[in-house]
Amino acid sequence: MNKIKDYRKEYGVSQEALAEAMEVTRQTIISLEKEKYTASLNLAYKLAQYFNTTIEDIFFSDAEHGRG
């Protein structure tokens, strides 16, 4: 389970605004949030930079890191 929606809400950013910032469509953001689409490495990096966090924090649970 990724945390894109959690970060987006925490930052008060709409799906449309995030899509514009990431240079993708709103449908891409929706698909990412519903985990029907896997982000490219480039997009994952841009999301991590945008939310001032790491790719791992957005896309991997603690259990997947071996910490859960």
mmCIF file with all atom_site columns, C-alpha atoms in Angstrom:
data_model
loop_
_atom_site.group_PDB
_atom_site.id
_atom_site.type_symbol
_atom_site.label_atom_id
_atom_site.label_alt_id
_atom_site.label_comp_id
_atom_site.label_asym_id
_atom_site.label_entity_id
_atom_site.label_seq_id
_atom_site.pdbx_PDB_ins_code
_atom_site.Cartn_x
_atom_site.Cartn_y
_atom_site.Cartn_z
_atom_site.occupancy
_atom_site.B_iso_or_equiv
_atom_site.pdbx_formal_charge
_atom_site.auth_seq_id
_atom_site.auth_comp_id
_atom_site.auth_asym_id
_atom_site.auth_atom_id
_atom_site.pdbx_PDB_model_num
ATOM 1  C CA . MET A 1 1  ? 0.000  0.000  0.000   1.00 0.00 ? 1  MET A CA 1
ATOM 2  C CA . ASN A 1 2  ? 1.473  3.348  -1.011  1.00 0.00 ? 2  ASN A CA 1
ATOM 3  C CA . LYS A 1 3  ? 1.010  6.600  0.890   1.00 0.00 ? 3  LYS A CA 1
ATOM 4  C CA . ILE A 1 4  ? 0.482  9.004  -2.002  1.00 0.00 ? 4  ILE A CA 1
ATOM 5  C CA . LYS A 1 5  ? -3.074 9.868  -0.977  1.00 0.00 ? 5  LYS A CA 1
ATOM 6  C CA . ASP A 1 6  ? -1.988 10.343 2.660   1.00 0.00 ? 6  ASP A CA 1
ATOM 7  C CA . TYR A 1 7  ? 0.801  12.719 1.668   1.00 0.00 ? 7  TYR A CA 1
ATOM 8  C CA . ARG A 1 8  ? -1.413 14.550 -0.797  1.00 0.00 ? 8  ARG A CA 1
ATOM 9  C CA . LYS A 1 9  ? -4.061 15.163 1.863   1.00 0.00 ? 9  LYS A CA 1
ATOM 10 C CA . GLU A 1 10 ? -1.452 16.124 4.477   1.00 0.00 ? 10 GLU A CA 1
ATOM 11 C CA . TYR A 1 11 ? -0.069 18.726 2.073   1.00 0.00 ? 11 TYR A CA 1
ATOM 12 C CA . GLY A 1 12 ? -3.559 19.890 1.064   1.00 0.00 ? 12 GLY A CA 1
ATOM 13 C CA . VAL A 1 13 ? -2.922 19.171 -2.612  1.00 0.00 ? 13 VAL A CA 1
ATOM 14 C CA . SER A 1 14 ? -5.641 18.128 -5.037  1.00 0.00 ? 14 SER A CA 1
ATOM 15 C CA . GLN A 1 15 ? -5.166 15.250 -7.444  1.00 0.00 ? 15 GLN A CA 1
ATOM 16 C CA . GLU A 1 16 ? -5.200 17.772 -10.278 1.00 0.00 ? 16 GLU A CA 1
ATOM 17 C CA . ALA A 1 17 ? -2.530 19.983 -8.699  1.00 0.00 ? 17 ALA A CA 1
ATOM 18 C CA . LEU A 1 18 ? -0.310 16.995 -7.958  1.00 0.00 ? 18 LEU A CA 1
ATOM 19 C CA . ALA A 1 19 ? -0.761 15.727 -11.506 1.00 0.00 ? 19 ALA A CA 1
ATOM 20 C CA . GLU A 1 20 ? 0.306  19.116 -12.878 1.00 0.00 ? 20 GLU A CA 1
ATOM 21 C CA . ALA A 1 21 ? 3.347  19.227 -10.600 1.00 0.00 ? 21 ALA A CA 1
ATOM 22 C CA . MET A 1 22 ? 4.344  15.689 -11.663 1.00 0.00 ? 22 MET A CA 1
ATOM 23 C CA . GLU A 1 23 ? 3.597  16.403 -15.338 1.00 0.00 ? 23 GLU A CA 1
ATOM 24 C CA . VAL A 1 24 ? 1.138  13.496 -15.570 1.00 0.00 ? 24 VAL A CA 1
ATOM 25 C CA . THR A 1 25 ? -2.623 13.246 -15.931 1.00 0.00 ? 25 THR A CA 1
ATOM 26 C CA . ARG A 1 26 ? -5.032 13.268 -13.020 1.00 0.00 ? 26 ARG A CA 1
ATOM 27 C CA . GLN A 1 27 ? -5.989 9.737  -14.061 1.00 0.00 ? 27 GLN A CA 1
ATOM 28 C CA . THR A 1 28 ? -2.382 8.664  -13.394 1.00 0.00 ? 28 THR A CA 1
ATOM 29 C CA . ILE A 1 29 ? -2.594 10.029 -9.845  1.00 0.00 ? 29 ILE A CA 1
ATOM 30 C CA . ILE A 1 30 ? -5.932 8.279  -9.309  1.00 0.00 ? 30 ILE A CA 1
ATOM 31 C CA . SER A 1 31 ? -4.482 5.003  -10.609 1.00 0.00 ? 31 SER A CA 1
ATOM 32 C CA . LEU A 1 32 ? -1.417 5.351  -8.391  1.00 0.00 ? 32 LEU A CA 1
ATOM 33 C CA . GLU A 1 33 ? -3.565 5.979  -5.320  1.00 0.00 ? 33 GLU A CA 1
ATOM 34 C CA . LYS A 1 34 ? -5.729 2.941  -6.107  1.00 0.00 ? 34 LYS A CA 1
ATOM 35 C CA . GLU A 1 35 ? -2.567 0.924  -6.828  1.00 0.00 ? 35 GLU A CA 1
ATOM 36 C CA . LYS A 1 36 ? -3.760 0.070  -10.324 1.00 0.00 ? 36 LYS A CA 1
ATOM 37 C CA . TYR A 1 37 ? -0.586 1.601  -11.771 1.00 0.00 ? 37 TYR A CA 1
ATOM 38 C CA . THR A 1 38 ? 3.037  1.353  -10.693 1.00 0.00 ? 38 THR A CA 1
ATOM 39 C CA . ALA A 1 39 ? 5.049  4.546  -10.799 1.00 0.00 ? 39 ALA A CA 1
ATOM 40 C CA . SER A 1 40 ? 8.153  4.722  -12.931 1.00 0.00 ? 40 SER A CA 1
ATOM 41 C CA . LEU A 1 41 ? 11.381 5.337  -11.052 1.00 0.00 ? 41 LEU A CA 1
ATOM 42 C CA . ASN A 1 42 ? 11.411 8.892  -12.379 1.00 0.00 ? 42 ASN A CA 1
ATOM 43 C CA . LEU A 1 43 ? 7.872  9.577  -11.148 1.00 0.00 ? 43 LEU A CA 1
ATOM 44 C CA . ALA A 1 44 ? 8.573  7.934  -7.785  1.00 0.00 ? 44 ALA A CA 1
ATOM 45 C CA . TYR A 1 45 ? 11.624 10.176 -7.384  1.00 0.00 ? 45 TYR A CA 1
ATOM 46 C CA . LYS A 1 46 ? 9.623  13.295 -8.298  1.00 0.00 ? 46 LYS A CA 1
ATOM 47 C CA . LEU A 1 47 ? 6.906  12.379 -5.781  1.00 0.00 ? 47 LEU A CA 1
ATOM 48 C CA . ALA A 1 48 ? 9.483  11.840 -3.043  1.00 0.00 ? 48 ALA A CA 1
ATOM 49 C CA . GLN A 1 49 ? 11.094 15.211 -3.783  1.00 0.00 ? 49 GLN A CA 1
ATOM 50 C CA . TYR A 1 50 ? 7.703  16.945 -3.896  1.00 0.00 ? 50 TYR A CA 1
ATOM 51 C CA . PHE A 1 51 ? 6.699  15.554 -0.514  1.00 0.00 ? 51 PHE A CA 1
ATOM 52 C CA . ASN A 1 52 ? 10.201 15.949 0.949   1.00 0.00 ? 52 ASN A CA 1
ATOM 53 C CA . THR A 1 53 ? 10.514 12.267 1.820   1.00 0.00 ? 53 THR A CA 1
ATOM 54 C CA . THR A 1 54 ? 11.968 9.063  0.417   1.00 0.00 ? 54 THR A CA 1
ATOM 55 C CA . ILE A 1 55 ? 10.686 6.738  -2.271  1.00 0.00 ? 55 ILE A CA 1
ATOM 56 C CA . GLU A 1 56 ? 10.722 3.949  0.297   1.00 0.00 ? 56 GLU A CA 1
ATOM 57 C CA . ASP A 1 57 ? 8.505  5.888  2.682   1.00 0.00 ? 57 ASP A CA 1
ATOM 58 C CA . ILE A 1 58 ? 5.886  6.495  -0.008  1.00 0.00 ? 58 ILE A CA 1
ATOM 59 C CA . PHE A 1 59 ? 5.866  3.075  -1.652  1.00 0.00 ? 59 PHE A CA 1
ATOM 60 C CA . PHE A 1 60 ? 6.936  0.484  0.923   1.00 0.00 ? 60 PHE A CA 1
ATOM 61 C CA . SER A 1 61 ? 5.451  -0.512 4.255   1.00 0.00 ? 61 SER A CA 1
ATOM 62 C CA . ASP A 1 62 ? 7.624  -1.151 7.300   1.00 0.00 ? 62 ASP A CA 1
ATOM 63 C CA . ALA A 1 63 ? 6.947  -4.887 6.853   1.00 0.00 ? 63 ALA A CA 1
ATOM 64 C CA . GLU A 1 64 ? 8.397  -4.737 3.347   1.00 0.00 ? 64 GLU A CA 1
ATOM 65 C CA . HIS A 1 65 ? 11.502 -3.117 4.821   1.00 0.00 ? 65 HIS A CA 1
ATOM 66 C CA . GLY A 1 66 ? 11.847 -5.944 7.291   1.00 0.00 ? 66 GLY A CA 1
ATOM 67 C CA . ARG A 1 67 ? 10.867 -3.628 10.160  1.00 0.00 ? 67 ARG A CA 1
ATOM 68 C CA . GLY A 1 68 ? 7.359  -4.815 10.853  1.00 0.00 ? 68 GLY A CA 1
#
